[in-house]
PDB file of C-alpha atoms in Angstrom:
ATOM      1  CA  UNK A 677      27.153 -90.824 -19.897  1.00  0.00           C
ATOM      2  CA  UNK A 678      30.896 -90.673 -19.307  1.00  0.00           C
ATOM      3  CA  UNK A 679      32.741 -88.077 -21.376  1.00  0.00           C
ATOM      4  CA  UNK A 680      36.394 -87.238 -21.966  1.00  0.00           C
ATOM      5  CA  UNK A 681      37.642 -84.157 -23.816  1.00  0.00           C
ATOM      6  CA  UNK A 682      41.308 -83.674 -24.623  1.00  0.00           C
ATOM      7  CA  UNK A 683      43.043 -80.492 -25.678  1.00  0.00           C
ATOM      8  CA  UNK A 684      44.791 -79.443 -27.730  1.00  0.00           C
ATOM      9  CA  UNK A 685      44.084 -81.854 -30.592  1.00  0.00           C
ATOM     10  CA  UNK A 686      47.636 -81.373 -31.853  1.00  0.00           C
ATOM     11  CA  UNK A 687      50.736 -79.778 -30.382  1.00  0.00           C
ATOM     12  CA  UNK A 688      54.082 -79.097 -31.974  1.00  0.00           C
ATOM     13  CA  UNK A 689      57.005 -78.307 -29.663  1.00  0.00           C
ATOM     14  CA  UNK A 690      60.701 -77.763 -30.016  1.00  0.00           C
ATOM     15  CA  UNK A 691      62.959 -80.243 -28.298  1.00  0.00           C
ATOM     16  CA  UNK A 692      63.356 -79.147 -24.671  1.00  0.00           C
ATOM     17  CA  UNK A 693      60.202 -76.995 -24.699  1.00  0.00           C
ATOM     18  CA  UNK A 694      58.009 -78.110 -21.789  1.00  0.00           C
ATOM     19  CA  UNK A 695      54.210 -78.089 -22.015  1.00  0.00           C
ATOM     20  CA  UNK A 696      51.021 -79.687 -20.706  1.00  0.00           C
ATOM     21  CA  UNK A 697      48.205 -81.687 -22.229  1.00  0.00           C
ATOM     22  CA  UNK A 698      44.707 -81.354 -20.784  1.00  0.00           C
ATOM     23  CA  UNK A 699      42.017 -83.965 -20.198  1.00  0.00           C
ATOM     24  CA  UNK A 700      38.604 -82.856 -18.922  1.00  0.00           C
ATOM     25  CA  UNK A 701      36.203 -85.558 -17.839  1.00  0.00           C
ATOM     26  CA  UNK A 702      32.789 -86.382 -16.438  1.00  0.00           C
ATOM     27  CA  UNK A 703      32.171 -89.835 -15.060  1.00  0.00           C
ATOM     28  CA  UNK A 704      29.749 -91.488 -12.702  1.00  0.00           C
ATOM     29  CA  UNK A 705      31.865 -93.015  -9.953  1.00  0.00           C
ATOM     30  CA  UNK A 706      35.469 -92.678 -11.072  1.00  0.00           C
ATOM     31  CA  UNK A 707      37.450 -95.855 -10.606  1.00  0.00           C
ATOM     32  CA  UNK A 708      40.503 -94.577 -12.430  1.00  0.00           C
ATOM     33  CA  UNK A 709      41.797 -92.056 -14.975  1.00  0.00           C
ATOM     34  CA  UNK A 710      44.265 -93.510 -17.431  1.00  0.00           C
ATOM     35  CA  UNK A 711      46.934 -92.061 -19.695  1.00  0.00           C
ATOM     36  CA  UNK A 712      48.258 -93.980 -22.670  1.00  0.00           C
ATOM     37  CA  UNK A 713      50.777 -93.326 -25.391  1.00  0.00           C
ATOM     38  CA  UNK A 714      50.008 -94.610 -28.878  1.00  0.00           C
ATOM     39  CA  UNK A 715      52.505 -94.779 -31.718  1.00  0.00           C
ATOM     40  CA  UNK A 716      51.306 -95.209 -35.315  1.00  0.00           C
ATOM     41  CA  UNK A 717      50.280 -98.789 -36.072  1.00  0.00           C
ATOM     42  CA  UNK A 718      50.596 -99.855 -32.433  1.00  0.00           C
ATOM     43  CA  UNK A 719      48.265-100.552 -29.555  1.00  0.00           C
ATOM     44  CA  UNK A 720      48.088 -98.047 -26.688  1.00  0.00           C
ATOM     45  CA  UNK A 721      50.978 -98.265 -24.230  1.00  0.00           C
ATOM     46  CA  UNK A 722      49.991 -97.857 -20.585  1.00  0.00           C
ATOM     47  CA  UNK A 723      51.516 -94.861 -18.798  1.00  0.00           C
ATOM     48  CA  UNK A 724      49.596 -94.001 -15.610  1.00  0.00           C
ATOM     49  CA  UNK A 725      46.460 -94.611 -13.591  1.00  0.00           C
ATOM     50  CA  UNK A 726      45.267 -91.888 -11.218  1.00  0.00           C
ATOM     51  CA  UNK A 727      42.519 -92.547  -8.689  1.00  0.00           C
ATOM     52  CA  UNK A 728      41.731 -89.430  -6.658  1.00  0.00           C
ATOM     53  CA  UNK A 729      42.046 -85.666  -6.793  1.00  0.00           C
ATOM     54  CA  UNK A 730      45.471 -84.441  -5.787  1.00  0.00           C
ATOM     55  CA  UNK A 731      47.254 -87.562  -6.927  1.00  0.00           C
ATOM     56  CA  UNK A 732      50.404 -87.226  -9.041  1.00  0.00           C
ATOM     57  CA  UNK A 733      52.549 -89.810 -10.847  1.00  0.00           C
ATOM     58  CA  UNK A 734      55.817 -89.455 -12.730  1.00  0.00           C
ATOM     59  CA  UNK A 735      57.671 -91.458 -15.314  1.00  0.00           C
ATOM     60  CA  UNK A 736      60.817 -90.079 -16.894  1.00  0.00           C
ATOM     61  CA  UNK A 737      59.844 -86.752 -18.531  1.00  0.00           C
ATOM     62  CA  UNK A 738      56.118 -87.258 -17.923  1.00  0.00           C
ATOM     63  CA  UNK A 739      54.072 -86.240 -14.906  1.00  0.00           C
ATOM     64  CA  UNK A 740      50.332 -86.772 -14.584  1.00  0.00           C
ATOM     65  CA  UNK A 741      48.105 -84.900 -12.155  1.00  0.00           C
ATOM     66  CA  UNK A 742      44.409 -85.204 -11.308  1.00  0.00           C
ATOM     67  CA  UNK A 743      41.683 -82.883 -10.037  1.00  0.00           C
ATOM     68  CA  UNK A 744      37.962 -83.595  -9.674  1.00  0.00           C
ATOM     69  CA  UNK A 745      37.293 -82.387 -13.201  1.00  0.00           C
ATOM     70  CA  UNK A 746      40.489 -82.708 -15.189  1.00  0.00           C
ATOM     71  CA  UNK A 747      43.899 -84.250 -15.545  1.00  0.00           C
ATOM     72  CA  UNK A 748      47.106 -82.839 -16.928  1.00  0.00           C
ATOM     73  CA  UNK A 749      49.999 -84.616 -18.538  1.00  0.00           C
ATOM     74  CA  UNK A 750      53.080 -82.451 -18.123  1.00  0.00           C
ATOM     75  CA  UNK A 751      55.992 -83.073 -20.435  1.00  0.00           C
ATOM     76  CA  UNK A 752      59.307 -81.663 -19.247  1.00  0.00           C
ATOM     77  CA  UNK A 753      62.164 -81.047 -21.698  1.00  0.00           C
ATOM     78  CA  UNK A 754      60.693 -83.388 -24.314  1.00  0.00           C
ATOM     79  CA  UNK A 755      62.757 -85.267 -26.872  1.00  0.00           C
ATOM     80  CA  UNK A 756      61.798 -86.257 -30.423  1.00  0.00           C
ATOM     81  CA  UNK A 757      61.118 -89.813 -29.218  1.00  0.00           C
ATOM     82  CA  UNK A 758      58.273 -88.448 -27.103  1.00  0.00           C
ATOM     83  CA  UNK A 759      56.364 -87.752 -30.319  1.00  0.00           C
ATOM     84  CA  UNK A 760      53.145 -89.818 -30.238  1.00  0.00           C
ATOM     85  CA  UNK A 761      49.422 -89.539 -29.655  1.00  0.00           C
ATOM     86  CA  UNK A 762      48.581 -89.312 -25.950  1.00  0.00           C
ATOM     87  CA  UNK A 763      45.231 -90.729 -24.946  1.00  0.00           C
ATOM     88  CA  UNK A 764      43.266 -90.048 -21.786  1.00  0.00           C
ATOM     89  CA  UNK A 765      40.523 -92.403 -20.601  1.00  0.00           C
ATOM     90  CA  UNK A 766      38.234 -92.855 -17.598  1.00  0.00           C
ATOM     91  CA  UNK A 767      36.863 -95.993 -16.021  1.00  0.00           C
ATOM     92  CA  UNK A 768      33.727 -96.100 -13.914  1.00  0.00           C
ATOM     93  CA  UNK A 769      33.288 -98.567 -11.121  1.00  0.00           C
ATOM     94  CA  UNK A 770      30.241-100.754 -10.653  1.00  0.00           C
ATOM     95  CA  UNK A 771      28.253-100.872  -7.434  1.00  0.00           C
ATOM     96  CA  UNK A 772      28.465-104.656  -7.233  1.00  0.00           C
ATOM     97  CA  UNK A 773      32.194-104.784  -7.901  1.00  0.00           C
ATOM     98  CA  UNK A 774      34.126-104.965 -11.141  1.00  0.00           C
ATOM     99  CA  UNK A 775      34.335-102.095 -13.563  1.00  0.00           C
ATOM    100  CA  UNK A 776      33.295-100.830 -16.952  1.00  0.00           C
ATOM    101  CA  UNK A 777      35.616-100.566 -19.908  1.00  0.00           C
ATOM    102  CA  UNK A 778      37.373 -97.316 -20.668  1.00  0.00           C
ATOM    103  CA  UNK A 779      35.888 -94.204 -22.235  1.00  0.00           C
ATOM    104  CA  UNK A 780      38.580 -92.503 -24.298  1.00  0.00           C
ATOM    105  CA  UNK A 781      39.160 -88.958 -25.421  1.00  0.00           C
ATOM    106  CA  UNK A 782      40.178 -88.252 -28.991  1.00  0.00           C
ATOM    107  CA  UNK A 783      43.820 -87.811 -28.044  1.00  0.00           C
ATOM    108  CA  UNK A 784      46.506 -85.167 -28.428  1.00  0.00           C
ATOM    109  CA  UNK A 785      48.904 -85.652 -31.311  1.00  0.00           C
ATOM    110  CA  UNK A 786      52.270 -84.456 -30.034  1.00  0.00           C
ATOM    111  CA  UNK A 787      55.208 -83.685 -32.297  1.00  0.00           C
ATOM    112  CA  UNK A 788      58.612 -82.814 -30.864  1.00  0.00           C
ATOM    113  CA  UNK A 789      60.914 -81.200 -33.374  1.00  0.00           C
ATOM    114  CA  UNK A 790      64.695 -81.537 -32.980  1.00  0.00           C
TER     115      UNK A 790
ATOM    116  CA  UNK B  78      52.476-106.755 -17.012  1.00  0.00           C
ATOM    117  CA  UNK B  79      50.280-108.965 -19.160  1.00  0.00           C
ATOM    118  CA  UNK B  80      51.467-109.921 -22.642  1.00  0.00           C
ATOM    119  CA  UNK B  81      48.627-109.954 -25.146  1.00  0.00           C
ATOM    120  CA  UNK B  82      48.777-111.645 -28.544  1.00  0.00           C
ATOM    121  CA  UNK B  83      46.198-110.868 -31.199  1.00  0.00           C
ATOM    122  CA  UNK B  84      45.667-112.787 -34.405  1.00  0.00           C
ATOM    123  CA  UNK B  85      45.484-111.893 -37.188  1.00  0.00           C
ATOM    124  CA  UNK B  86      47.513-108.709 -37.013  1.00  0.00           C
ATOM    125  CA  UNK B  87      45.960-107.581 -40.273  1.00  0.00           C
ATOM    126  CA  UNK B  88      43.670-108.942 -42.947  1.00  0.00           C
ATOM    127  CA  UNK B  89      41.893-107.912 -46.101  1.00  0.00           C
ATOM    128  CA  UNK B  90      38.363-109.242 -46.346  1.00  0.00           C
ATOM    129  CA  UNK B  91      35.568-109.298 -48.861  1.00  0.00           C
ATOM    130  CA  UNK B  92      32.221-107.663 -48.240  1.00  0.00           C
ATOM    131  CA  UNK B  93      29.695-110.050 -46.713  1.00  0.00           C
ATOM    132  CA  UNK B  94      32.223-112.395 -45.112  1.00  0.00           C
ATOM    133  CA  UNK B  95      33.010-112.832 -41.418  1.00  0.00           C
ATOM    134  CA  UNK B  96      36.328-112.830 -39.608  1.00  0.00           C
ATOM    135  CA  UNK B  97      37.253-114.017 -36.131  1.00  0.00           C
ATOM    136  CA  UNK B  98      39.968-112.250 -34.153  1.00  0.00           C
ATOM    137  CA  UNK B  99      41.724-114.075 -31.349  1.00  0.00           C
ATOM    138  CA  UNK B 100      43.139-112.580 -28.147  1.00  0.00           C
ATOM    139  CA  UNK B 101      45.481-114.726 -26.043  1.00  0.00           C
ATOM    140  CA  UNK B 102      46.949-113.513 -22.727  1.00  0.00           C
ATOM    141  CA  UNK B 103      49.991-114.999 -21.017  1.00  0.00           C
ATOM    142  CA  UNK B 104      48.354-114.949 -17.573  1.00  0.00           C
ATOM    143  CA  UNK B 105      44.901-115.225 -16.071  1.00  0.00           C
ATOM    144  CA  UNK B 106      42.965-111.980 -16.172  1.00  0.00           C
ATOM    145  CA  UNK B 107      39.750-110.891 -14.573  1.00  0.00           C
ATOM    146  CA  UNK B 108      38.357-108.664 -17.280  1.00  0.00           C
ATOM    147  CA  UNK B 109      38.734-108.614 -21.055  1.00  0.00           C
ATOM    148  CA  UNK B 110      37.417-105.909 -23.324  1.00  0.00           C
ATOM    149  CA  UNK B 111      37.165-105.379 -27.068  1.00  0.00           C
ATOM    150  CA  UNK B 112      37.587-101.948 -28.675  1.00  0.00           C
ATOM    151  CA  UNK B 113      37.362-100.535 -32.176  1.00  0.00           C
ATOM    152  CA  UNK B 114      39.565 -97.768 -33.514  1.00  0.00           C
ATOM    153  CA  UNK B 115      38.331 -96.377 -36.805  1.00  0.00           C
ATOM    154  CA  UNK B 116      40.819 -94.625 -39.100  1.00  0.00           C
ATOM    155  CA  UNK B 117      42.124 -91.451 -37.498  1.00  0.00           C
ATOM    156  CA  UNK B 118      39.837 -91.857 -34.487  1.00  0.00           C
ATOM    157  CA  UNK B 119      40.175 -92.782 -30.847  1.00  0.00           C
ATOM    158  CA  UNK B 120      39.104 -96.041 -29.251  1.00  0.00           C
ATOM    159  CA  UNK B 121      35.471 -97.033 -28.735  1.00  0.00           C
ATOM    160  CA  UNK B 122      34.463 -99.840 -26.407  1.00  0.00           C
ATOM    161  CA  UNK B 123      32.535-102.615 -28.173  1.00  0.00           C
ATOM    162  CA  UNK B 124      31.893-105.015 -25.301  1.00  0.00           C
ATOM    163  CA  UNK B 125      33.115-106.653 -22.141  1.00  0.00           C
ATOM    164  CA  UNK B 126      33.933-110.333 -22.655  1.00  0.00           C
ATOM    165  CA  UNK B 127      32.567-112.231 -19.648  1.00  0.00           C
ATOM    166  CA  UNK B 128      33.989-115.624 -18.800  1.00  0.00           C
ATOM    167  CA  UNK B 129      31.299-118.283 -18.900  1.00  0.00           C
ATOM    168  CA  UNK B 130      28.460-115.967 -19.880  1.00  0.00           C
ATOM    169  CA  UNK B 131      27.329-113.662 -22.660  1.00  0.00           C
ATOM    170  CA  UNK B 132      29.338-110.564 -23.413  1.00  0.00           C
ATOM    171  CA  UNK B 133      28.037-107.168 -22.308  1.00  0.00           C
ATOM    172  CA  UNK B 134      27.682-104.862 -25.308  1.00  0.00           C
ATOM    173  CA  UNK B 135      27.872-101.077 -25.416  1.00  0.00           C
ATOM    174  CA  UNK B 136      25.226 -98.957 -27.031  1.00  0.00           C
ATOM    175  CA  UNK B 137      25.441 -99.235 -30.802  1.00  0.00           C
ATOM    176  CA  UNK B 138      26.990-102.709 -30.838  1.00  0.00           C
ATOM    177  CA  UNK B 139      24.985-105.949 -31.050  1.00  0.00           C
ATOM    178  CA  UNK B 140      25.749-109.614 -30.571  1.00  0.00           C
ATOM    179  CA  UNK B 141      24.626-110.615 -34.062  1.00  0.00           C
ATOM    180  CA  UNK B 142      27.219-108.316 -35.614  1.00  0.00           C
ATOM    181  CA  UNK B 143      30.028-108.816 -33.072  1.00  0.00           C
ATOM    182  CA  UNK B 144      29.671-112.224 -31.387  1.00  0.00           C
ATOM    183  CA  UNK B 145      32.231-112.690 -28.616  1.00  0.00           C
ATOM    184  CA  UNK B 146      33.425-115.792 -26.817  1.00  0.00           C
ATOM    185  CA  UNK B 147      35.480-116.132 -23.677  1.00  0.00           C
ATOM    186  CA  UNK B 148      35.897-119.797 -22.788  1.00  0.00           C
ATOM    187  CA  UNK B 149      38.520-119.270 -20.058  1.00  0.00           C
ATOM    188  CA  UNK B 150      40.540-116.647 -18.176  1.00  0.00           C
ATOM    189  CA  UNK B 151      43.234-116.234 -20.834  1.00  0.00           C
ATOM    190  CA  UNK B 152      41.448-116.301 -24.206  1.00  0.00           C
ATOM    191  CA  UNK B 153      38.696-114.483 -26.082  1.00  0.00           C
ATOM    192  CA  UNK B 154      37.508-114.113 -29.652  1.00  0.00           C
ATOM    193  CA  UNK B 155      35.654-111.350 -31.466  1.00  0.00           C
ATOM    194  CA  UNK B 156      33.901-112.094 -34.746  1.00  0.00           C
ATOM    195  CA  UNK B 157      33.032-109.323 -37.162  1.00  0.00           C
ATOM    196  CA  UNK B 158      30.062-110.681 -39.100  1.00  0.00           C
ATOM    197  CA  UNK B 159      28.729-109.878 -42.545  1.00  0.00           C
ATOM    198  CA  UNK B 160      31.384-107.238 -43.050  1.00  0.00           C
ATOM    199  CA  UNK B 161      31.001-104.023 -44.995  1.00  0.00           C
ATOM    200  CA  UNK B 162      33.614-101.365 -45.826  1.00  0.00           C
ATOM    201  CA  UNK B 163      32.412 -99.407 -42.761  1.00  0.00           C
ATOM    202  CA  UNK B 164      33.834-102.191 -40.593  1.00  0.00           C
ATOM    203  CA  UNK B 165      37.360-101.372 -41.755  1.00  0.00           C
ATOM    204  CA  UNK B 166      39.052-100.574 -38.457  1.00  0.00           C
ATOM    205  CA  UNK B 167      41.607-101.684 -35.949  1.00  0.00           C
ATOM    206  CA  UNK B 168      40.129-104.028 -33.356  1.00  0.00           C
ATOM    207  CA  UNK B 169      41.922-104.168 -30.013  1.00  0.00           C
ATOM    208  CA  UNK B 170      41.765-106.499 -27.070  1.00  0.00           C
ATOM    209  CA  UNK B 171      42.374-105.117 -23.583  1.00  0.00           C
ATOM    210  CA  UNK B 172      42.788-106.891 -20.270  1.00  0.00           C
ATOM    211  CA  UNK B 173      42.776-106.134 -16.572  1.00  0.00           C
ATOM    212  CA  UNK B 174      45.111-108.390 -14.645  1.00  0.00           C
ATOM    213  CA  UNK B 175      43.880-110.706 -11.911  1.00  0.00           C
ATOM    214  CA  UNK B 176      44.208-108.979  -8.580  1.00  0.00           C
ATOM    215  CA  UNK B 177      43.641-105.494  -9.943  1.00  0.00           C
ATOM    216  CA  UNK B 178      46.915-103.574 -10.170  1.00  0.00           C
ATOM    217  CA  UNK B 179      45.473-100.417 -11.703  1.00  0.00           C
ATOM    218  CA  UNK B 180      46.816-101.235 -15.140  1.00  0.00           C
ATOM    219  CA  UNK B 181      44.820-102.093 -18.228  1.00  0.00           C
ATOM    220  CA  UNK B 182      46.883-103.418 -21.108  1.00  0.00           C
ATOM    221  CA  UNK B 183      46.213-103.507 -24.819  1.00  0.00           C
ATOM    222  CA  UNK B 184      47.193-105.846 -27.590  1.00  0.00           C
ATOM    223  CA  UNK B 185      48.769-104.518 -30.774  1.00  0.00           C
ATOM    224  CA  UNK B 186      45.450-104.672 -32.585  1.00  0.00           C
ATOM    225  CA  UNK B 187      44.039-106.388 -35.654  1.00  0.00           C
ATOM    226  CA  UNK B 188      43.779-104.130 -38.693  1.00  0.00           C
ATOM    227  CA  UNK B 189      40.876-105.146 -40.925  1.00  0.00           C
ATOM    228  CA  UNK B 190      40.281-103.784 -44.400  1.00  0.00           C
ATOM    229  CA  UNK B 191      36.972-104.676 -46.029  1.00  0.00           C
ATOM    230  CA  UNK B 192      36.730-104.326 -49.788  1.00  0.00           C
TER     231      UNK B 192
END
């Protein structure tokens, strides 16, 4: 059974204070590891997909990295508008092609104080 | 990126009734999924909506409770049947674009409250 564990559950930072969110996972045949941002009352907003260990992707103040067991979402010099819940999810591939749906972690609720 | 429209965006329903949620995508997609997000929780996969065949349900979800249709490559419906207060959740549609680009997109969700 695929599993995703995110830590910490909640994180409060001062504006400009960099930090990292952790996502540990187990999956049978990783097709992709996904990061999403979710604002209250909204659907998840796609951020990144990572496919193999050693891969890194960046978008503005966010950088996602991947190892064989975990992924990190690094937030550099965050601003109050970065406040949201960040969700990590894994997708397993199927032997005959296609893929399963995503297995999500519980998310990290990030608050950036001005 | 795919643009996903869900209807209704929210509804208040009576116990024992059924409600159908629609998911319309602005382009053809290969895969469509339905998720549930209970209050204060993360997302749980309900089923994969297969075009032209029965949906594939995850453990804990059954067709009688959550019948799904997918008549073409841009549209799917999820029905929540015989609702109880425990079905109060946000239901989200997700799609994988045709010609996999590594991105899975979500609609804004349908927030159901069952009284």
